[in-house]
Short mmCIF file of C-alpha atoms in Angstrom, two decimals:
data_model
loop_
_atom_site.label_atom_id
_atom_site.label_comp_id
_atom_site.label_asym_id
_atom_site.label_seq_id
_atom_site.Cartn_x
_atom_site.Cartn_y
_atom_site.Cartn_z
CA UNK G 1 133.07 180.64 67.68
CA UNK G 2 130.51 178.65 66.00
CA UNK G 3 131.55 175.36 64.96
CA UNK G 4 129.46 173.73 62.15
CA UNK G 5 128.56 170.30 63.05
CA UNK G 6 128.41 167.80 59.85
CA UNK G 7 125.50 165.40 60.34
CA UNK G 8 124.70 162.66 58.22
CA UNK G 9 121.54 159.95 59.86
CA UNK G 10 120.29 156.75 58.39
CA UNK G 11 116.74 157.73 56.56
CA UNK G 12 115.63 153.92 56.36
CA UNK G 13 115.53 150.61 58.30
CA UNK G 14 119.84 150.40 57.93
CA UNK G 15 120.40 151.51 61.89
CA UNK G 16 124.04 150.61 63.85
CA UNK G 17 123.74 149.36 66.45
CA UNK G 18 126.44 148.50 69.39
CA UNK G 19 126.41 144.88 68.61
CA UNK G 20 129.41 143.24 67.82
CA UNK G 21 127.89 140.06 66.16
CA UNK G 22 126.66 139.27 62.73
CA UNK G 23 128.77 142.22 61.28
CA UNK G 24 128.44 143.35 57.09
CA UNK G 25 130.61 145.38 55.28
CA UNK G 26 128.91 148.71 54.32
CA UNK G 27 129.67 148.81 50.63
CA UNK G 28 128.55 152.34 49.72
CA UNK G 29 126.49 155.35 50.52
CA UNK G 30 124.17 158.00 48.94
CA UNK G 31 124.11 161.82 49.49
CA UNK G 32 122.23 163.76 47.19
CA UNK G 33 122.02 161.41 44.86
CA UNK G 34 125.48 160.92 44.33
CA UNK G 35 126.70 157.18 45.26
CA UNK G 36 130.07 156.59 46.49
CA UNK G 37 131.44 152.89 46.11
CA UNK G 38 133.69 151.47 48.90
CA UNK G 39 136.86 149.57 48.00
CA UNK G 40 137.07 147.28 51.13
CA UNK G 41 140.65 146.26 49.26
CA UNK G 42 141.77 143.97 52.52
CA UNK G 43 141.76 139.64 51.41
CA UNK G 44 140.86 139.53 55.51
CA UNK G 45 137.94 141.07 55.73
CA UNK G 46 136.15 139.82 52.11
CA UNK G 47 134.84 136.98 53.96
CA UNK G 48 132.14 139.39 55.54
CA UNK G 49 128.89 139.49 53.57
CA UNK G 50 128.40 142.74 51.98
CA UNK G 51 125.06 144.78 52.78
CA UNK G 52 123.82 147.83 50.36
CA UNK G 53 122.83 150.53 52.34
CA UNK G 54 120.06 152.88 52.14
CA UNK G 55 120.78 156.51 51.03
CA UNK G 56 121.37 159.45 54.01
CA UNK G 57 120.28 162.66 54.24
CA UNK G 58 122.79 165.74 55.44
CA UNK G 59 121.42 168.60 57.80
CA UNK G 60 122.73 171.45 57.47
CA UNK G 61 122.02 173.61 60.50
CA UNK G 62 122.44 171.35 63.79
CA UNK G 63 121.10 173.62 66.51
CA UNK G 64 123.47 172.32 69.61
CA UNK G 65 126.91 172.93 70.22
CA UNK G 66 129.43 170.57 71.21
CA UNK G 67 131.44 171.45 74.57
CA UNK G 68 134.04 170.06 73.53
CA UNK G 69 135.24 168.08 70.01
CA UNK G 70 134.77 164.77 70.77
CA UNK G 71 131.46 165.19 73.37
CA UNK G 72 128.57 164.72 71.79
CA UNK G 73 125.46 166.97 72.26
CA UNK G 74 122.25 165.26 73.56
CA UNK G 75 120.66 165.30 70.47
CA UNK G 76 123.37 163.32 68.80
CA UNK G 77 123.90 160.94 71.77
CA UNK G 78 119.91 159.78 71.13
CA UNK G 79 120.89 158.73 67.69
CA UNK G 80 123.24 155.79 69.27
CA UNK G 81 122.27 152.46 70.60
CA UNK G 82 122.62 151.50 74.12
CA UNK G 83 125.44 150.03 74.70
CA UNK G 84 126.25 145.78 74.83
CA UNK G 85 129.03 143.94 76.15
CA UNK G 86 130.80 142.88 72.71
CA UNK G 87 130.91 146.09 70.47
CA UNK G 88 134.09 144.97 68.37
CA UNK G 89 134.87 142.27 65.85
CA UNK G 90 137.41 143.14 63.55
CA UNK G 91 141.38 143.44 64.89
CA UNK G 92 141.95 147.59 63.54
CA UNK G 93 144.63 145.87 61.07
CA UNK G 94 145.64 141.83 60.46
CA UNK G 95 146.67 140.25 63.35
CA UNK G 96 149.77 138.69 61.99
CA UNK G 97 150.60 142.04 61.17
CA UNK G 98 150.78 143.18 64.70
CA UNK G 99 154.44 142.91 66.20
CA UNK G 100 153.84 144.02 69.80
CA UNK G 101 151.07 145.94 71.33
CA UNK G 102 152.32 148.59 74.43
CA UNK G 103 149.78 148.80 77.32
CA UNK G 104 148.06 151.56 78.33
CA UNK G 105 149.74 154.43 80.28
CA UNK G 106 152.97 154.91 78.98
CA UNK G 107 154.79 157.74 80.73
CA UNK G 108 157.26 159.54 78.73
CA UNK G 109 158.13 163.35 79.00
CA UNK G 110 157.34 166.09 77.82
CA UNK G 111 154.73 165.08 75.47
CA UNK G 112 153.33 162.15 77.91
CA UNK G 113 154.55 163.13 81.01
CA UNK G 114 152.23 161.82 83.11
CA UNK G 115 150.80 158.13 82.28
CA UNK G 116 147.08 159.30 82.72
CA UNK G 117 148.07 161.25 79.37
CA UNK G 118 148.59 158.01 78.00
CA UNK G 119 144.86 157.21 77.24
CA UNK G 120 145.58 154.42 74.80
CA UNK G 121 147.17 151.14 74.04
CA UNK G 122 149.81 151.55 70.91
CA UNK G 123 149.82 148.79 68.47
CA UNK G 124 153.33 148.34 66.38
CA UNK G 125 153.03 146.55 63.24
CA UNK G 126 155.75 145.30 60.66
CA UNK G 127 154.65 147.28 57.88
CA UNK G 128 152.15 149.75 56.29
CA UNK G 129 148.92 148.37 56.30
CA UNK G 130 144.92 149.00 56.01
CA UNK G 131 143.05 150.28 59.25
CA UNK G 132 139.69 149.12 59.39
CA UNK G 133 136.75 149.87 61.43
CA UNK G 134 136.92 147.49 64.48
CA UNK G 135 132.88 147.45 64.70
CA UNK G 136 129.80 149.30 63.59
CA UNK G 137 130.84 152.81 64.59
CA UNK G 138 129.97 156.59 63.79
CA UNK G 139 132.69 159.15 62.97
CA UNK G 140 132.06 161.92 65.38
CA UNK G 141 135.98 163.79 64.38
CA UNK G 142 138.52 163.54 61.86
CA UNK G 143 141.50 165.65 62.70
CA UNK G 144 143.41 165.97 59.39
CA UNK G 145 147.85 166.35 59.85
CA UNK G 146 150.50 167.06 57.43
CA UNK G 147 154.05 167.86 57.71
CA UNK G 148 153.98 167.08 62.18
CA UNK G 149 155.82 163.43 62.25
CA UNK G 150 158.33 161.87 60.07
CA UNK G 151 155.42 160.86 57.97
CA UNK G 152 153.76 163.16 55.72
CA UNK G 153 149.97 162.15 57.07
CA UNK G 154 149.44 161.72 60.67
CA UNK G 155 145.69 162.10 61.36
CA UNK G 156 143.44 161.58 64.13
CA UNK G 157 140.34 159.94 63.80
CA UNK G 158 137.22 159.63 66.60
CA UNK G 159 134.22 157.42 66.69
CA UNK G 160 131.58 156.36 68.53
CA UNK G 161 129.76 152.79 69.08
CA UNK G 162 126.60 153.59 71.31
CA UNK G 163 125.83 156.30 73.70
CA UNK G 164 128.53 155.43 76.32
CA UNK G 165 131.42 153.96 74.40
CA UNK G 166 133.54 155.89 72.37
CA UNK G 167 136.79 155.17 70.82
CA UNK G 168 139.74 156.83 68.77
CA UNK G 169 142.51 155.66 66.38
CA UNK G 170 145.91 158.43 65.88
CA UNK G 171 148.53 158.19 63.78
CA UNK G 172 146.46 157.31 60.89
CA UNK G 173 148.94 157.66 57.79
CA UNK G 174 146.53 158.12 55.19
CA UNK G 175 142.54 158.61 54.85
CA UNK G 176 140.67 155.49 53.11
CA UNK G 177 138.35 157.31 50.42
CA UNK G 178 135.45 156.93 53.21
CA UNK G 179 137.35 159.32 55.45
CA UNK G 180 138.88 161.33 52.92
CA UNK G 181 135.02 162.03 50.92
CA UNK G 182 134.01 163.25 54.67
CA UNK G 183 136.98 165.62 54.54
CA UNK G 184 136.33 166.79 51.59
CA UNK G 185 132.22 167.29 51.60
CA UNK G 186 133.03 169.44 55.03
CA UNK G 187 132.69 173.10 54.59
CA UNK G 188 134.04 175.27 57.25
CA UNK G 189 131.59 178.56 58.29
CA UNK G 190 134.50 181.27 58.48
CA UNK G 191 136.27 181.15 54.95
CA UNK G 192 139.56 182.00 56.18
CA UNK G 193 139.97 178.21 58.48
CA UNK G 194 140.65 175.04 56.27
CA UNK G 195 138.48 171.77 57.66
CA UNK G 196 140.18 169.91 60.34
CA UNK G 197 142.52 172.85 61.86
CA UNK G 198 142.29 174.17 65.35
CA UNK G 199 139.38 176.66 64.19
CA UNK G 200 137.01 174.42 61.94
CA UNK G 201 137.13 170.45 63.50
CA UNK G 202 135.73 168.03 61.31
CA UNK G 203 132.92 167.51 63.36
CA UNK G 204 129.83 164.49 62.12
CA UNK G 205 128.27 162.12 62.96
CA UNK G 206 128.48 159.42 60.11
CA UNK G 207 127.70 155.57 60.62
CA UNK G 208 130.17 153.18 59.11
CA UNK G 209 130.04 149.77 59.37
CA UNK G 210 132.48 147.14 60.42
CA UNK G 211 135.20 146.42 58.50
CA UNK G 212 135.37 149.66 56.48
CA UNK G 213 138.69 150.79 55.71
CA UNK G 214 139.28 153.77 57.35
CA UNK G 215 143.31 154.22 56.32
CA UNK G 216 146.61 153.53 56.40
CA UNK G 217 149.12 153.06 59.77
CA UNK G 218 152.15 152.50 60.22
CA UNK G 219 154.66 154.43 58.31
CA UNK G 220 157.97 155.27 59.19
CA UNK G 221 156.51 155.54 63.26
CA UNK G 222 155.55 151.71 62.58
CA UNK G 223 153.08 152.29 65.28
CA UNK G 224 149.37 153.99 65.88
CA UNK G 225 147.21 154.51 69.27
CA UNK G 226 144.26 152.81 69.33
CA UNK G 227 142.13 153.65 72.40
CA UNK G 228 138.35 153.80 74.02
CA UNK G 229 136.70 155.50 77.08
CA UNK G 230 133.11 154.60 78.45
CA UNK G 231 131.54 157.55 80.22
CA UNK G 232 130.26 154.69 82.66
CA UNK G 233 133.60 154.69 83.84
CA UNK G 234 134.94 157.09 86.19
CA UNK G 235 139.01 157.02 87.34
CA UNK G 236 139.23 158.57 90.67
CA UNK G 237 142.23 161.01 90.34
CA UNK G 238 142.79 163.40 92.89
CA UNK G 239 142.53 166.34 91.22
CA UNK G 240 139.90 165.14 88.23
CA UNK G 241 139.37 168.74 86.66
CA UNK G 242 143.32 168.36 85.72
CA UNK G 243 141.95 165.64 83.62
CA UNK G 244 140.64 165.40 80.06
CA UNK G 245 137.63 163.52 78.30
CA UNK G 246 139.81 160.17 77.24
CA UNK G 247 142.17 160.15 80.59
CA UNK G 248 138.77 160.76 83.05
CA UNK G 249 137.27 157.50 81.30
CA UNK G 250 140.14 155.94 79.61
CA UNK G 251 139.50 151.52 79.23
CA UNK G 252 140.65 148.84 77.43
CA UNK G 253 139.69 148.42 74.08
CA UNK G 254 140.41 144.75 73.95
CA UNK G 255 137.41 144.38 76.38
CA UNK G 256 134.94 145.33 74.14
CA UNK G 257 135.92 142.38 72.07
CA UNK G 258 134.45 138.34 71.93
CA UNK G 259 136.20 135.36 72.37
CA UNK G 260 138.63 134.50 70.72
CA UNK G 261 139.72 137.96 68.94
CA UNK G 262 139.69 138.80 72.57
CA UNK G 263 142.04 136.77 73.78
CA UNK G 264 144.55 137.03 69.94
CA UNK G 265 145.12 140.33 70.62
CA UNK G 266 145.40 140.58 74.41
CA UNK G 267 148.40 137.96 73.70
CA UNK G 268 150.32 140.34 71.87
CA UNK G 269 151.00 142.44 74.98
CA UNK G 270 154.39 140.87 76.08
CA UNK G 271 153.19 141.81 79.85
CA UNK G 272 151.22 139.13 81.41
CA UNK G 273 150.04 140.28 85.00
CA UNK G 274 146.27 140.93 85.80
CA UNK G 275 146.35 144.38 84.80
CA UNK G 276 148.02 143.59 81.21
CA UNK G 277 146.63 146.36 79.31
CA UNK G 278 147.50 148.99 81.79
CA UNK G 279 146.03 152.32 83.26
CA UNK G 280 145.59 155.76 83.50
CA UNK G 281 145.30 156.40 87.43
CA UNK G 282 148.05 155.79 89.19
CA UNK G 283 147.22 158.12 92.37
CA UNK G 284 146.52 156.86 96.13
CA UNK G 285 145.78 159.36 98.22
CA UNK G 286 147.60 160.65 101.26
CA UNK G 287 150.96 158.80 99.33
CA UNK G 288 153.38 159.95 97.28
CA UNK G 289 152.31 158.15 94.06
CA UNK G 290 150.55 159.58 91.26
CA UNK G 291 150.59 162.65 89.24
CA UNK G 292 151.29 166.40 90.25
CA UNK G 293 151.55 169.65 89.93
CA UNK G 294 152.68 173.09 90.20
CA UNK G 295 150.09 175.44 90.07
CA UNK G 296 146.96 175.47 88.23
CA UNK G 297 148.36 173.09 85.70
CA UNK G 298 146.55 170.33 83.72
CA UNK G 299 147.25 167.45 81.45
CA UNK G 300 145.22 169.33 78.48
CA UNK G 301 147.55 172.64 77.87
CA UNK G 302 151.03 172.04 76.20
CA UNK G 303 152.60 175.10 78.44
CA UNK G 304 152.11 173.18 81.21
CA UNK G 305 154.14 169.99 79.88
CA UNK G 306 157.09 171.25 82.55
CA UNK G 307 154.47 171.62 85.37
CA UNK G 308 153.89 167.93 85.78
CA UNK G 309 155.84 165.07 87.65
CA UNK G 310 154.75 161.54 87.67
CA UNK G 311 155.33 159.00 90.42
CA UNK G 312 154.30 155.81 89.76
CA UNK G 313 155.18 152.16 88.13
CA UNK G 314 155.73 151.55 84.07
CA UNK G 315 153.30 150.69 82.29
CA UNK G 316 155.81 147.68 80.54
CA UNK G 317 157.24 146.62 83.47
CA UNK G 318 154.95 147.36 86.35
CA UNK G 319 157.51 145.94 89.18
CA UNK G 320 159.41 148.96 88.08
CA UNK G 321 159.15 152.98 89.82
CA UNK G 322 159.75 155.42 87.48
CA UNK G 323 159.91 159.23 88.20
CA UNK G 324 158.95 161.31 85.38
CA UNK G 325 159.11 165.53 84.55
CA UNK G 326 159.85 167.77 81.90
CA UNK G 327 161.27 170.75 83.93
CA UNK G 328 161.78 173.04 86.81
CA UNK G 329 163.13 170.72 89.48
CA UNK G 330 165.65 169.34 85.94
CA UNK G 331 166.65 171.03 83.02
CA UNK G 332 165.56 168.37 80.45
CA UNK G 333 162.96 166.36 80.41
CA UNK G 334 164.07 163.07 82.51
CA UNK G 335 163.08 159.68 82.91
CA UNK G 336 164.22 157.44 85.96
CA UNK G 337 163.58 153.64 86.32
CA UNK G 338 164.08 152.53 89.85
CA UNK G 339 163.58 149.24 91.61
CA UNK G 340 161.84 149.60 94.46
CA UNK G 341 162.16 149.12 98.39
CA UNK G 342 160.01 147.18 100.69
CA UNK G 343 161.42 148.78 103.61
CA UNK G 344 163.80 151.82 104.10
CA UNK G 345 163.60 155.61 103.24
CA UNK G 346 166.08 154.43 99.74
CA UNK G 347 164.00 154.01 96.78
CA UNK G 348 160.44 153.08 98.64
CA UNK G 349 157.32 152.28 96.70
CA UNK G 350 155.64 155.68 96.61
CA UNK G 351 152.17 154.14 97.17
CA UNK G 352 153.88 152.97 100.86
CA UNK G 353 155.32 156.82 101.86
CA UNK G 354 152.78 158.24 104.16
CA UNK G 355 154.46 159.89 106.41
CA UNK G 356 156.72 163.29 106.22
CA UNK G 357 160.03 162.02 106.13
CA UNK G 358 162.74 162.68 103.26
CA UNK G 359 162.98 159.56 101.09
CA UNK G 360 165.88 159.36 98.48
CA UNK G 361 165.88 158.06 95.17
CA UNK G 362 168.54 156.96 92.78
CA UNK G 363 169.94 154.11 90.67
CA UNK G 364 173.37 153.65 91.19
CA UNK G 365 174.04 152.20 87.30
CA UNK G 366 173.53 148.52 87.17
CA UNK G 367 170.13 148.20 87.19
CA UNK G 368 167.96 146.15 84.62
CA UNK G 369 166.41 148.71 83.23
CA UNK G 370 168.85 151.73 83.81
CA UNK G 371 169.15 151.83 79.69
CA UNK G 372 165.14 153.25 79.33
CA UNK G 373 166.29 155.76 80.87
CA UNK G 374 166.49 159.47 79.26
CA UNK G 375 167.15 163.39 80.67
CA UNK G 376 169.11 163.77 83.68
CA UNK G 377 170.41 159.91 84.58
CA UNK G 378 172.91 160.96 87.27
CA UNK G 379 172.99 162.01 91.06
CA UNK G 380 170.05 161.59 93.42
CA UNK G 381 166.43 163.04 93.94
CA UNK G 382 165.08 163.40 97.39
CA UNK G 383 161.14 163.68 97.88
CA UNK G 384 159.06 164.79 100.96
CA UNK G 385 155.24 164.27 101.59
CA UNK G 386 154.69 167.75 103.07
CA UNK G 387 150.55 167.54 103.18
CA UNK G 388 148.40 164.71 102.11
CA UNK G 389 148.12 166.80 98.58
CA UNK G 390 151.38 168.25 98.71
CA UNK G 391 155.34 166.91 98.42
CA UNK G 392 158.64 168.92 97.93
CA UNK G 393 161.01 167.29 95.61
CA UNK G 394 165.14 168.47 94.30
CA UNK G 395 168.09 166.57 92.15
CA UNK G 396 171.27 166.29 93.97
CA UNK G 397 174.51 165.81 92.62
CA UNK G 398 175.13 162.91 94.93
CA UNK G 399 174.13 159.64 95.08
CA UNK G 400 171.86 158.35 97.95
CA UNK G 401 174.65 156.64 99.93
CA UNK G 402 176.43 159.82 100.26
CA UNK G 403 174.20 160.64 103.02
CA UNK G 404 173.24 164.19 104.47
CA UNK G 405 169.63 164.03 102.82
CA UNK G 406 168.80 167.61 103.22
CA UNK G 407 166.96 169.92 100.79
CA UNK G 408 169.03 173.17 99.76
CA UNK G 409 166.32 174.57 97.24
CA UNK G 410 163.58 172.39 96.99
CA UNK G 411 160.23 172.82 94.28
CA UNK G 412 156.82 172.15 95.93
CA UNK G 413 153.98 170.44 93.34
CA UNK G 414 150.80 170.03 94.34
CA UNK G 415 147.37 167.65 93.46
#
């Protein structure tokens, strides 16, 4: 159906760029003559000189159509910047409020079964505190949620920084007035949908500038995502049409950072290899590792949460296999750490399984990491490369050492 796209454009010299220097706070805005005062309320960021802005004008009738929620139409892509290398300079809440930040790619079924669904980093702090805009940005979605977590609010906000970067906090616990007056002003076109449900998407494209509250996060989770993807940036999955928007082009956020807010937050990851902040694409081709599946499936439909298996490393601890699925080949959704083999057909890396042998899998219970694991935790799972895009794969009762690695009724996935 038609969605009505909210736009709201700068009718004076005030213009955002994608420039993460020299930042001001934007203390208000006009529609229609009606001016709306911003309550920056955060001792952190009152350091930043404030700016007031110009009024803006809303259009009522935007001729294009998105494809989809969060991709822009050309027309509304032209009203960005190009993009620079620093784009952020605000931490999305206090530093010393941050307890741990989890990298990228976290694999953990049924809801993030495979770690490309995992699009962002997630960012645990100590209490409830203010989100703010990390740089000069424009809301392009605001995805309102009541009653789905333990929290009362859990809400979804997307935003862009220049005509390539985009970037997206969830989890949000509560809308700053900024947010919630954007709610609020948005009228949906079929009177039966309420703004922000699966019908009418809060859909604009609103600049706010860095340093504007934006909400609450935290809560009883104690966590939020916080995530960006650059359509610059291509992952090279196997199957990339099983792929959505944020996984396709999934990065780190900290990179669009300067020194030294850079390198403050990148040192609350408690990982410290090369690829700290993690990934999305875990697949090398003619292997066993990566992501699969059984039929048509892809990471963007619910149903087909029991249709995917992940074989890869953890995002935490990347010396670590894990084997991950929500279904068919177990009953509950399972999660196995393994330590893996340099040699052998027990517990090999999958990225070094090429060939069409039967390789077994287990962990016999005294293994570091044996605790993370969830689902089915006993018995064996064997796992056979039958084609360069296809494996077969079955639980046992038995552990590896048992021998007699044959399958009895195996389930074939696909990529």
């Amino acid at each position: 159906m038609h969605l009505r796209i909210l736009i709201v454009f700068a009718l004076s010299l005030f213009l955002l760029g994608c420039n993460g220097e020299n930042h001001t706070i934007n203390d208000g805005y006009a529609e229609d003559n009606n001016v709306y005062q911003i309550n920056t309320g955060e001792d952190y960021i009152n350091s930043v000189p404030e700016q007031q802005t110009q009024p803006y004008r809303q259009e009522e009738n935007f001729p294009e159509q998105r494809r989809g929620w969060e991709i822009l139409t050309e027309k509304e892509r032209k009203m960005l910047s190009e993009c620079n290398d620093v784009l952020f300079s605000f931490s999305p809440v206090p530093i010393d409020s941050i307890t741990n930040i989890e990298p990228i790619g976290e694999a953990n079924p049924p809801e993030h079964t495979l770690a490309s669904i995992s699009s962002d980093t997630y960012i645990a702090v100590e209490e409830t505190t203010t989100l703010v805009a990390p740089g000069d940005i424009w809301i392009i979605l605001i995805q309102p949620r009541y009653g789905v977590t333990q929290d009362p609010e859990d809400h979804v906000i997307k935003y862009a920084m220049c005509k390539d970067i985009y970037g997206v906090v969830d989890h949000v616990k509560g809308f700053s007035p900024e947010m919630q007056q954007i709610v609020d002003n948005f009228e949906c076109p079929d009177q039966n949908t309420e703004p922000g449900d699966d019908r009418c998407p809060i859909l604009s494209m609103v600049p706010v500038k860095a340093g504007t509250p934006l909400g609450k996060v935290g809560g009883m989770q104690g966590n939020f995502n916080f995530g960006t993807w650059d359509l610059r940036v291509n992952h090279a999955y196997i199957s990339p049409k099983r792929h959505g928007q944020l996984s396709l082009h999934s990065t780190c956020p900290f990179d669009y950072y300067g020194s030294p807010l850079k390198e403050q937050l990148m040192g609350k990851i408690k990982r410290q290899d090369e690829g700290r902040c993690g990934t999305v694409l875990h697949d090398i081709p003619g292997t066993l590792q990566g992501d699969w599946f059984i039929g048509d499936a892809t990471i963007m439909r619910p149903s087909d949460w029991g249709k995917l298996l992940f074989l890869g490393h953890d995002n935490d601890f990347p010396e670590q296999l894990l084997i991950v699925a929500s279904g068919i080949f177990v009953e509950r959704p399972t999660k196995w750490f393994i330590t893996p083999e340099k040699s052998g057909m027990k517990n090999r890396d999958f990225g070094e399984v090429k060939d069409y042998e039967i390789y077994c899998y287990d962990n016999e219970g005294d293994e570091e990491y044996r605790n993370y694991e969830k689902g089915k935790t006993e018995g064996r799972i064997l796992i056979q490369l039958s084609s360069k895009n296809e494996l077969k794969i079955e639980h046992q009762n038995d552990l590896c050492k048992a021998g007699n690695w044959q399958f009895k009724s195996p389930v074939t996935y696909i990529r």
